[in-house]
Coordinates of C-alpha atoms in Angstrom, one line a residue:
Chain A
M168 CA -0.1 0.0 0.0
G169 CA 1.5 3.4 -1.0
R170 CA 1.8 6.3 1.4
S171 CA -1.2 8.0 0.4
G172 CA -3.3 4.8 0.5
W173 CA -2.1 4.3 4.1
H174 CA -2.7 7.8 4.9
L175 CA -6.4 7.3 3.7
V176 CA -6.8 4.1 5.7
K177 CA -5.8 6.0 8.9
N178 CA -8.1 8.8 8.2
P179 CA -10.8 8.6 11.0
V180 CA -13.6 9.5 8.7
V181 CA -12.6 6.8 6.3
Q182 CA -12.4 4.3 9.3
F183 CA -15.8 5.4 10.4
L184 CA -17.4 5.0 7.0
A185 CA -15.9 1.7 6.6
T186 CA -17.0 0.6 10.1
G187 CA -20.5 2.1 9.5
L188 CA -20.9 0.3 6.1
L189 CA -19.8 -3.0 7.7
T190 CA -22.1 -2.6 10.5
F191 CA -24.8 -1.6 8.1
A192 CA -24.2 -4.8 6.2
A193 CA -24.0 -6.9 9.2
L194 CA -27.5 -5.3 10.3
L195 CA -29.0 -6.2 7.0
A196 CA -27.8 -9.6 6.9
G197 CA -28.6 -10.3 10.6
T198 CA -32.0 -8.7 10.7
G199 CA -32.9 -9.7 7.2
F200 CA -33.5 -13.5 8.1
Y201 CA -35.7 -12.6 11.1
V202 CA -37.7 -9.8 9.2
Q203 CA -38.2 -12.3 6.2
D204 CA -39.4 -14.9 8.8
A205 CA -41.7 -12.5 10.7
A206 CA -43.0 -11.1 7.4
G207 CA -43.7 -14.7 6.3
D208 CA -45.7 -15.4 9.4
E209 CA -47.5 -12.1 8.9
A210 CA -48.5 -12.8 5.2
L211 CA -49.9 -16.2 6.4
L212 CA -51.7 -14.3 9.1
D213 CA -53.1 -12.1 6.5
A214 CA -54.3 -15.1 4.6
K215 CA -55.8 -16.6 7.5
A216 CA -57.5 -13.2 8.6
H217 CA -58.8 -12.8 5.1
T218 CA -60.2 -16.5 5.1
Q219 CA -61.8 -15.8 8.5
L220 CA -63.3 -12.6 7.3
L221 CA -64.7 -14.3 4.0
A222 CA -65.9 -17.4 5.9
Q223 CA -67.7 -15.7 8.8
S224 CA -68.9 -12.5 7.0
V225 CA -69.6 -13.3 3.4
A226 CA -70.0 -17.2 3.2
E227 CA -71.8 -18.2 6.2
P228 CA -74.6 -15.6 6.1
N229 CA -75.2 -16.5 2.3
I230 CA -75.2 -20.3 2.4
R231 CA -78.7 -21.8 2.1
R232 CA -79.5 -25.1 3.5
E233 CA -80.4 -26.4 0.1
L234 CA -76.8 -26.1 -0.9
L235 CA -76.3 -29.1 1.1
L236 CA -79.2 -31.1 -0.3
G237 CA -78.2 -31.2 -3.9
D238 CA -80.3 -28.3 -5.1
V239 CA -78.6 -27.3 -8.2
G240 CA -80.6 -24.0 -8.1
A241 CA -79.0 -23.2 -4.8
T242 CA -75.5 -24.0 -6.2
D243 CA -76.1 -21.6 -9.0
K244 CA -77.0 -18.9 -6.9
F245 CA -74.2 -19.4 -4.6
D246 CA -71.7 -19.8 -7.5
A247 CA -72.8 -16.5 -8.8
F248 CA -72.4 -14.9 -5.2
T249 CA -69.1 -16.6 -4.8
T250 CA -67.7 -15.2 -8.3
K251 CA -68.7 -11.7 -7.2
Y252 CA -67.9 -11.6 -3.5
L253 CA -65.8 -14.6 -2.4
K254 CA -63.2 -15.3 -5.2
V255 CA -61.5 -12.0 -4.6
G256 CA -58.1 -10.9 -3.9
D257 CA -55.4 -13.6 -4.1
V258 CA -57.9 -16.5 -3.5
K259 CA -57.4 -19.2 -6.2
R260 CA -59.7 -21.8 -5.0
I261 CA -62.7 -22.1 -2.6
K262 CA -64.2 -25.6 -1.3
I263 CA -66.9 -26.0 1.2
W264 CA -66.9 -29.4 2.6
S265 CA -69.6 -31.1 4.7
A266 CA -68.6 -33.4 7.7
N267 CA -68.8 -36.5 5.5
G268 CA -66.1 -35.4 3.1
T269 CA -68.6 -34.1 0.5
I270 CA -67.7 -30.9 -1.4
V271 CA -70.9 -29.1 -1.3
Y272 CA -69.4 -26.3 -3.2
S273 CA -66.4 -25.3 -5.0
D274 CA -65.6 -22.7 -7.7
E275 CA -64.1 -25.7 -9.6
T276 CA -67.7 -26.9 -10.4
R277 CA -66.4 -30.5 -11.4
L278 CA -65.6 -31.2 -7.7
I279 CA -69.2 -30.3 -6.5
N280 CA -71.0 -33.2 -4.8
R281 CA -67.9 -35.4 -5.1
K282 CA -66.8 -37.2 -1.8
F283 CA -63.1 -37.2 -0.7
E284 CA -61.4 -38.5 2.6
L285 CA -60.8 -35.4 4.9
G286 CA -57.5 -35.3 6.7
D287 CA -57.1 -35.4 10.6
E288 CA -56.7 -31.6 10.8
E289 CA -59.6 -30.9 8.7
L290 CA -61.9 -33.2 10.7
E291 CA -60.6 -31.7 13.9
M292 CA -61.4 -28.2 12.5
L293 CA -64.9 -29.4 11.6
Q294 CA -65.5 -31.0 15.1
T295 CA -63.7 -28.5 17.5
G296 CA -62.3 -25.7 15.3
G297 CA -64.8 -23.0 16.3
R298 CA -63.7 -19.7 15.0
R299 CA -60.1 -21.0 14.7
T300 CA -58.3 -20.8 11.4
D301 CA -55.4 -23.2 10.2
A302 CA -53.1 -23.3 7.1
E303 CA -50.9 -25.6 5.4
L304 CA -49.0 -26.4 2.2
A305 CA -51.6 -27.9 -0.2
D306 CA -50.8 -31.4 -1.4
L307 CA -51.5 -31.1 -4.9
D308 CA -51.3 -34.9 -5.5
S309 CA -54.3 -35.4 -3.3
P310 CA -57.5 -36.4 -5.2
E311 CA -59.4 -33.4 -4.4
N312 CA -56.8 -31.3 -6.1
V313 CA -56.8 -33.2 -9.4
Y314 CA -57.8 -30.3 -11.4
E315 CA -55.1 -27.9 -9.9
D316 CA -52.1 -26.8 -11.7
K317 CA -49.3 -28.8 -10.2
S318 CA -46.7 -26.4 -11.0
V319 CA -48.3 -23.7 -8.9
E320 CA -47.8 -24.4 -5.1
M321 CA -50.6 -23.3 -2.9
V322 CA -51.4 -22.8 0.7
E323 CA -54.6 -24.0 1.9
V324 CA -56.4 -22.0 4.8
Y325 CA -59.3 -23.5 6.5
T326 CA -61.9 -22.7 9.0
Q327 CA -65.3 -23.8 10.2
I328 CA -68.6 -22.2 9.2
R329 CA -72.2 -23.4 9.7
A330 CA -75.1 -23.8 7.6
P331 CA -78.5 -22.6 8.5
D332 CA -80.6 -24.9 10.5
R333 CA -83.9 -26.4 9.4
Q334 CA -85.8 -23.2 10.5
G335 CA -83.4 -21.2 8.5
E336 CA -81.6 -19.6 11.3
L337 CA -78.1 -18.6 10.4
G338 CA -75.1 -20.3 11.8
K339 CA -77.2 -22.9 13.9
G340 CA -77.0 -25.9 11.3
P341 CA -74.5 -28.5 10.4
R342 CA -70.8 -27.6 10.5
L343 CA -69.0 -27.0 7.3
L344 CA -65.3 -26.8 6.5
F345 CA -64.6 -23.4 4.6
E346 CA -61.5 -23.8 2.7
T347 CA -59.5 -21.2 0.6
Y348 CA -56.3 -21.7 -1.5
Y349 CA -53.6 -19.0 -2.1
S350 CA -50.7 -19.3 -4.4
V351 CA -47.3 -19.6 -2.5
E352 CA -46.2 -16.9 -4.8
G353 CA -48.9 -14.6 -3.9
I354 CA -48.1 -14.9 -0.1
E355 CA -44.5 -14.2 -1.0
E356 CA -45.3 -11.2 -2.9
R357 CA -47.5 -10.2 0.3
Q358 CA -44.4 -11.1 2.3
A359 CA -42.2 -8.7 0.1
E360 CA -44.8 -5.9 0.4
L361 CA -44.6 -6.1 4.3
I362 CA -40.9 -6.2 4.3
A363 CA -40.4 -3.3 1.9
P364 CA -41.6 -0.4 4.1
F365 CA -39.7 -1.7 7.2
Q366 CA -36.7 -1.9 5.1
R367 CA -36.9 1.4 3.8
I368 CA -37.5 2.7 7.3
T369 CA -34.6 0.7 8.7
L370 CA -32.2 1.5 5.8
G371 CA -33.3 5.2 5.6
A372 CA -32.9 5.6 9.5
L373 CA -29.3 4.0 9.4
G374 CA -28.5 5.8 6.4
I375 CA -29.5 9.3 7.9
L376 CA -27.6 8.3 11.2
V377 CA -24.4 7.5 9.5
T378 CA -24.6 10.5 7.2
V379 CA -25.1 12.9 10.2
A380 CA -22.4 11.0 12.3
L381 CA -20.1 11.2 9.2
V382 CA -20.5 14.9 8.8
M383 CA -20.1 15.4 12.6
L384 CA -17.0 13.3 12.5
W385 CA -15.9 15.2 9.7
I386 CA -16.2 18.7 11.3
L387 CA -14.8 17.3 14.4
T388 CA -11.7 15.9 12.6
R389 CA -11.3 19.3 10.9
R390 CA -11.3 20.8 14.2
V391 CA -9.0 18.6 15.8
T392 CA -6.6 18.9 13.0
R393 CA -6.8 22.6 12.9
A394 CA -6.4 22.6 16.8
A395 CA -3.2 20.3 16.3
A396 CA -1.8 22.6 13.6
E397 CA -2.3 25.6 15.8
R398 CA -0.8 23.9 18.8
E399 CA 2.2 22.9 16.3
R400 CA 2.4 26.6 15.2
L401 CA 2.4 27.8 18.8
L402 CA 5.2 25.1 19.9
R403 CA 7.3 26.2 17.0
S404 CA 6.7 30.0 17.9
A405 CA 7.6 29.2 21.4
A406 CA 10.5 27.1 20.4
S407 CA 11.6 30.0 18.1
A408 CA 10.9 32.6 20.6
S409 CA 13.0 30.6 23.2
D410 CA 15.8 30.2 20.7
A411 CA 15.9 33.8 20.1
E412 CA 15.7 34.6 23.7
R413 CA 18.5 32.3 24.5
R414 CA 20.5 33.7 21.8
R415 CA 20.0 37.3 23.1
I416 CA 20.8 36.3 26.7
A417 CA 23.8 34.6 25.6
R418 CA 24.8 37.6 23.5
D419 CA 24.2 40.1 26.2
L420 CA 25.9 37.9 28.7
H421 CA 29.1 37.3 26.5
D422 CA 29.3 40.8 25.2
G423 CA 28.5 42.3 28.9
V424 CA 29.2 40.3 32.0
V425 CA 31.6 37.9 30.4
Q426 CA 33.7 40.8 29.1
D427 CA 33.7 42.7 32.3
L428 CA 34.6 39.7 34.3
A429 CA 37.4 38.9 31.8
G430 CA 38.5 42.6 32.1
S431 CA 38.4 42.4 36.0
T432 CA 40.3 39.3 36.1
F433 CA 43.1 40.5 33.9
A434 CA 43.2 43.7 36.1
L435 CA 43.2 41.6 39.1
S436 CA 46.1 39.7 37.6
A437 CA 48.2 42.8 36.8
L438 CA 47.4 44.2 40.4
A439 CA 48.5 40.7 41.9
R440 CA 51.9 41.0 39.9
E441 CA 52.6 44.3 41.5
A442 CA 51.3 43.4 45.0
S443 CA 53.3 41.4 47.4
G444 CA 52.6 39.5 50.6
G445 CA 49.1 38.9 52.0
E446 CA 47.7 41.4 49.8
R447 CA 49.0 39.4 46.6
D448 CA 47.6 36.3 47.9
A449 CA 44.2 37.9 48.3
L450 CA 44.2 39.3 44.9
L451 CA 45.2 36.0 43.3
E452 CA 42.6 34.1 45.3
T453 CA 40.0 36.6 44.0
E454 CA 41.5 36.1 40.4
D455 CA 41.0 32.5 40.8
S456 CA 37.5 32.8 42.0
L457 CA 36.9 35.3 39.1
R458 CA 38.2 32.9 36.5
S459 CA 36.2 29.9 37.9
S460 CA 33.1 32.0 37.7
L461 CA 34.0 32.9 34.1
R462 CA 34.4 29.3 33.2
A463 CA 31.1 28.5 34.7
L464 CA 29.5 31.4 33.0
R465 CA 30.9 30.4 29.6
S466 CA 29.7 26.9 30.2
L467 CA 26.3 28.2 30.8
L468 CA 26.4 30.2 27.8
V469 CA 27.3 27.1 25.6
E470 CA 24.4 25.4 27.3
I471 CA 22.0 28.2 26.5
H472 CA 23.0 28.6 23.2
P473 CA 26.2 27.1 21.5
P474 CA 27.9 29.9 19.3
G475 CA 28.3 28.9 15.6
L476 CA 26.9 25.5 15.9
S477 CA 27.5 23.3 12.7
A478 CA 28.4 19.9 11.9
D479 CA 32.3 20.5 12.2
S480 CA 31.6 22.0 15.8
L481 CA 29.0 19.5 16.8
P482 CA 31.8 17.3 18.6
A483 CA 33.1 20.3 20.5
A484 CA 29.4 21.4 21.5
L485 CA 28.7 17.9 22.6
Q486 CA 31.9 17.9 24.6
D487 CA 30.9 21.1 26.2
L488 CA 27.4 19.6 27.1
I489 CA 28.9 16.6 28.9
A490 CA 31.5 18.8 30.8
P491 CA 29.1 19.3 33.8
A492 CA 28.7 15.6 34.1
Q493 CA 32.4 15.0 34.1
A494 CA 32.9 17.9 36.7
T495 CA 30.2 15.8 39.0
G496 CA 32.5 12.7 38.6
V497 CA 30.5 10.8 35.9
R498 CA 32.4 8.9 33.3
A499 CA 31.0 10.9 30.4
T500 CA 32.2 10.3 26.6
V501 CA 31.3 11.8 23.4
D502 CA 31.8 9.8 20.2
V503 CA 31.0 11.5 17.1
S504 CA 31.5 9.4 13.7
G505 CA 28.6 10.8 11.6
G506 CA 26.7 13.8 10.7
R507 CA 29.6 15.3 8.9
G508 CA 27.4 16.6 5.9
A509 CA 24.1 17.2 8.0
T510 CA 22.4 20.4 7.4
A511 CA 22.3 23.0 10.2
E512 CA 18.6 22.2 11.2
T513 CA 19.7 18.5 11.7
V514 CA 22.8 19.4 13.6
A515 CA 20.6 22.0 15.8
L516 CA 18.1 19.2 16.4
V517 CA 20.9 16.5 17.3
W518 CA 22.3 19.1 19.8
R519 CA 19.0 20.0 21.2
V520 CA 17.9 16.2 21.8
A521 CA 21.4 15.5 23.4
Q522 CA 21.2 18.6 25.5
E523 CA 17.7 17.5 26.8
A524 CA 18.8 13.9 27.3
V525 CA 22.1 14.6 29.1
R526 CA 20.0 17.2 31.3
N527 CA 17.6 14.4 32.3
T528 CA 20.5 12.1 33.1
L529 CA 22.1 14.8 35.3
R530 CA 18.9 15.5 37.1
H531 CA 17.1 12.2 37.5
A532 CA 19.4 9.0 36.6
R533 CA 22.1 9.1 39.3
A534 CA 24.3 7.5 36.7
A535 CA 28.1 6.6 36.9
A536 CA 28.4 6.5 33.1
L537 CA 27.1 8.4 30.2
S538 CA 27.7 8.2 26.5
V539 CA 26.7 10.3 23.7
V540 CA 27.2 8.6 20.2
V541 CA 26.4 10.3 16.8
R542 CA 26.8 8.0 13.8
D543 CA 25.4 7.7 10.2
Q544 CA 23.2 4.7 9.7
G545 CA 21.4 4.0 6.2
G546 CA 21.6 7.6 5.1
K547 CA 20.4 8.9 8.4
V548 CA 22.0 10.5 11.5
V549 CA 21.6 8.6 14.5
L550 CA 22.2 10.0 18.0
E551 CA 22.2 7.7 21.2
V552 CA 22.5 9.2 24.6
S553 CA 22.8 6.2 27.2
D554 CA 23.4 6.2 30.8
D555 CA 23.5 3.4 33.5
G556 CA 21.3 5.2 35.7
V557 CA 18.1 4.1 37.8
G558 CA 16.0 4.0 34.6
F559 CA 12.3 4.5 34.9
D560 CA 9.2 2.7 33.6
P561 CA 8.2 4.5 30.4
A562 CA 4.5 3.5 30.9
A563 CA 4.3 4.9 34.4
V564 CA 6.4 8.1 33.5
R565 CA 5.0 11.2 35.2
P566 CA 4.0 14.1 32.9
D567 CA 6.4 16.7 34.3
V568 CA 9.3 14.1 34.0
H569 CA 11.0 14.3 30.4
Y570 CA 8.5 16.9 29.4
G571 CA 11.4 18.3 27.4
L572 CA 11.8 15.3 25.3
R573 CA 8.2 14.8 24.7
G574 CA 8.2 18.6 23.6
L575 CA 10.7 17.8 21.1
D576 CA 9.1 14.7 19.8
S577 CA 6.8 16.9 17.3
L578 CA 9.9 18.7 16.0
V579 CA 11.7 15.3 15.4
R580 CA 8.6 14.0 13.7
D581 CA 8.3 17.3 11.5
S582 CA 11.9 16.6 10.4
G583 CA 10.9 13.2 9.2
G584 CA 12.8 11.5 12.1
T585 CA 12.0 9.4 15.3
L586 CA 12.6 9.8 18.9
V587 CA 12.5 6.7 21.1
V588 CA 13.2 6.7 24.7
R589 CA 14.0 3.1 26.1
S590 CA 14.3 2.6 29.9
T591 CA 13.7 -0.1 32.4
P592 CA 13.8 0.4 36.2
G593 CA 17.5 -0.3 37.3
A594 CA 18.8 -0.7 33.9
G595 CA 19.5 2.8 32.6
T596 CA 18.0 4.9 29.9
T597 CA 18.7 5.1 26.3
V598 CA 17.4 8.1 24.1
R599 CA 17.6 7.3 20.3
L600 CA 17.2 9.9 17.6
E601 CA 17.1 9.1 14.0
T602 CA 16.9 11.7 11.5
R603 CA 17.5 12.4 7.8
S604 CA 21.0 14.0 7.4
Chain B
M286 CA -90.3 -5.9 -36.0
S287 CA -93.2 -3.9 -37.1
N288 CA -96.7 -4.8 -36.1
R289 CA -98.4 -2.9 -38.8
N290 CA -99.0 -5.8 -40.9
P291 CA -99.9 -8.8 -39.0
L292 CA -100.1 -11.1 -41.9
V293 CA -96.4 -10.2 -42.8
A294 CA -95.3 -10.7 -39.4
A295 CA -97.1 -14.0 -38.9
L296 CA -95.4 -15.2 -42.1
V297 CA -92.1 -14.1 -41.1
L298 CA -92.4 -15.9 -37.7
A299 CA -93.8 -18.9 -39.3
V300 CA -90.6 -19.2 -41.3
A301 CA -88.2 -18.0 -38.8
I302 CA -89.2 -19.9 -35.6
P303 CA -88.8 -23.4 -37.2
A304 CA -85.5 -22.1 -38.7
L305 CA -84.2 -20.9 -35.5
A306 CA -85.4 -24.0 -33.6
S307 CA -83.5 -26.2 -36.0
A308 CA -80.3 -23.9 -36.4
P309 CA -77.3 -25.9 -35.5
A310 CA -75.1 -24.7 -32.8
Q311 CA -72.7 -21.8 -33.7
A312 CA -70.0 -22.6 -31.3
S313 CA -68.7 -26.1 -30.7
D314 CA -71.6 -27.0 -28.2
E315 CA -73.7 -24.0 -28.4
V316 CA -77.5 -24.9 -28.4
R317 CA -80.2 -22.5 -29.5
R318 CA -83.9 -23.1 -28.8
S319 CA -87.1 -21.3 -29.3
G320 CA -90.0 -21.4 -27.1
S321 CA -93.5 -20.5 -27.0
C322 CA -95.5 -17.7 -25.6
T323 CA -99.4 -17.2 -24.9
G324 CA -99.5 -13.9 -26.7
S325 CA -97.8 -12.5 -29.7
A326 CA -94.4 -12.5 -28.1
S327 CA -91.5 -14.6 -28.8
V328 CA -88.9 -16.3 -26.6
K329 CA -85.6 -18.0 -27.3
I330 CA -82.5 -19.3 -25.4
K331 CA -79.0 -20.0 -26.2
A332 CA -76.8 -22.1 -23.9
K333 CA -73.1 -23.2 -24.2
H334 CA -70.2 -24.3 -22.0
D335 CA -67.9 -21.9 -20.7
D336 CA -64.9 -22.4 -18.2
G337 CA -66.6 -25.2 -16.2
R338 CA -69.9 -23.3 -16.3
I339 CA -73.0 -23.0 -18.7
E340 CA -73.6 -19.6 -20.0
L341 CA -77.2 -18.9 -20.6
E342 CA -78.9 -16.2 -22.6
A343 CA -82.7 -15.9 -22.9
E344 CA -84.6 -13.2 -24.9
V345 CA -88.2 -12.2 -25.0
D346 CA -89.3 -10.2 -27.8
S347 CA -92.9 -8.7 -27.2
N348 CA -92.8 -5.7 -29.7
R349 CA -93.9 -3.4 -27.0
V350 CA -91.5 -1.2 -25.3
G351 CA -91.8 -0.5 -21.6
Q352 CA -93.4 -3.7 -20.6
R353 CA -92.5 -5.2 -17.1
W354 CA -91.9 -8.9 -17.0
R355 CA -90.9 -11.3 -14.2
W356 CA -88.7 -14.0 -15.1
V357 CA -87.2 -17.3 -13.5
F358 CA -84.5 -19.7 -14.7
R359 CA -84.9 -23.3 -13.3
H360 CA -81.8 -25.8 -13.5
N361 CA -82.8 -29.4 -13.3
G362 CA -86.0 -28.3 -11.9
Y363 CA -84.5 -26.2 -9.0
V364 CA -84.9 -22.5 -9.3
S365 CA -81.5 -20.9 -9.9
F366 CA -82.3 -17.2 -10.7
T367 CA -85.2 -15.0 -10.7
G368 CA -85.6 -11.5 -11.7
R369 CA -87.5 -8.6 -13.2
A370 CA -87.0 -6.9 -16.8
I371 CA -88.5 -4.1 -19.0
T372 CA -88.7 -4.4 -22.6
R373 CA -86.5 -1.7 -24.4
A374 CA -86.6 -0.1 -27.6
P375 CA -86.1 -0.4 -30.6
S376 CA -87.4 -3.9 -30.7
G377 CA -89.5 -4.2 -27.4
S378 CA -87.5 -7.0 -26.1
F379 CA -85.2 -7.8 -23.0
E380 CA -82.3 -10.3 -22.5
V381 CA -81.4 -12.1 -19.6
E382 CA -77.7 -13.6 -19.3
R383 CA -76.7 -15.9 -16.4
R384 CA -74.0 -18.5 -15.6
A385 CA -75.1 -21.6 -14.0
V386 CA -72.8 -24.5 -12.7
N387 CA -72.2 -27.5 -15.0
A388 CA -73.9 -30.2 -13.1
R389 CA -73.1 -34.0 -13.3
G390 CA -75.2 -35.5 -16.2
I391 CA -77.6 -33.7 -18.4
D392 CA -78.3 -30.1 -17.6
A393 CA -81.8 -29.1 -18.2
F394 CA -82.9 -25.5 -18.0
K395 CA -86.1 -23.9 -18.2
F396 CA -86.8 -20.1 -18.7
R397 CA -90.2 -18.8 -18.0
A398 CA -91.4 -15.1 -18.2
K399 CA -94.5 -13.7 -17.3
H400 CA -96.1 -10.2 -18.3
R401 CA -98.5 -9.6 -15.4
A402 CA -100.5 -7.0 -17.1
S403 CA -101.5 -8.9 -20.4
G404 CA -101.1 -12.3 -18.7
Q405 CA -98.6 -13.4 -21.6
V406 CA -96.3 -16.2 -20.4
C407 CA -93.3 -17.5 -22.4
V408 CA -91.5 -20.7 -21.6
V409 CA -88.2 -22.1 -23.5
R410 CA -86.3 -25.2 -22.4
V411 CA -82.8 -26.3 -23.5
K412 CA -80.9 -29.3 -22.5
L413 CA -76.8 -29.4 -22.6

């Protein structure tokens, strides 16, 4: 993957979009099955409710007792009525059975007055069904379905109705089985109709949610990016201002106090040469003290801002850096074998990182040995500052400790380099900088 | 049909009715029959199988516009359909179309229409 491709993958908006789409697909797949199943049940319930309505509200009030007695005139009338009011919607076939298995009416007129064996479920419905409705896949090979198209799967839904009694009172006479047939394809179409609105609602809501979240995330990311850029700019400004201030202080000290002290030292030296006895000793002692202060001041000046820092002067500047360590008895060494052709910016970065690392060693490490190594490696400049001090746990480091190094980290990253701090409690610390030359 | 010349009308009927009565079915199993009326009206019926049913068409022609008739269709002796009709212009006739189930065996249909005001009764039968 190229750099731009990897950058794209790391983009939080792209990550969110990818996660959102994956979640979207998972939700679709996961809920799809259950929705399909529920919609199938619902479609079948619709068919049952439709059959119940036809049976109780349309068929039963219009059945005459004569229909059961082979009165073909009653059959003609009921057939005309059926064609108009019962065989509606997705109903493909209607059969009305008497308890002995005779089809007293069907819109397939060849079945009228023919007798077939009723199944256990149908018999149970006739005997105890009441207002219950049941459904099952039709067995198209059974004799009563002899006239059906075998290529069209059908579902049969049945319920109990009652013929009028002898006095013509509706719903009081013999029990009948009212049976309707629906094509499976029709039920599946109904199932799809039921699913469609829920799918639109679910997908629409999820789509809107993802879109809104995506826009918010994009805005947030832009703000964070801008804030990071602003923080970076402030850090650079601070570093730059700090550098300028250090340079000014170093220049002022060098041109002012240091020159005055140097002048005073020379003057004391001249006076000491002309003096004698106790006065001469006091003057020499004062001169030594002044020279000592002068050295300390110059060392401080180097630390504040090394004058004329370049690739050539880097070894000397690093040597000046470890001078305080040597003064406190630490075995401090400098080994510079790389960075000869490094730019001024790289040299400055190496020096600043080394300065911070040495400062940390002196402040926290209680080390006996300190080494500063600069070398070239794979076209890059590598700085390693190692000590044998008390070390620390990088995961538990306090924010105020090594703040300087952490502050330099962004500068290192900007220069295309890496800064790694390796440390273990009791096993010393190594600060490693790797940057382009 | 005009009734200004009863002789011509009677002659036409005398020729037409037997011709209609003996006319072969136009469709494969279509049967046409003419019946009889007590007055000057005429009645005929057409029956044919259609999609598991029998399609019936009965026509009463009384040459009088606006007459109210009551009619009844019987199927194998059972009353299948009943109704009322009014003769319409220009011929002064009415038609009744119904579909009956195709029962097992021979299906015998009888169409009877009565004009209560004049007492005319028309009857026609067909078997299929």
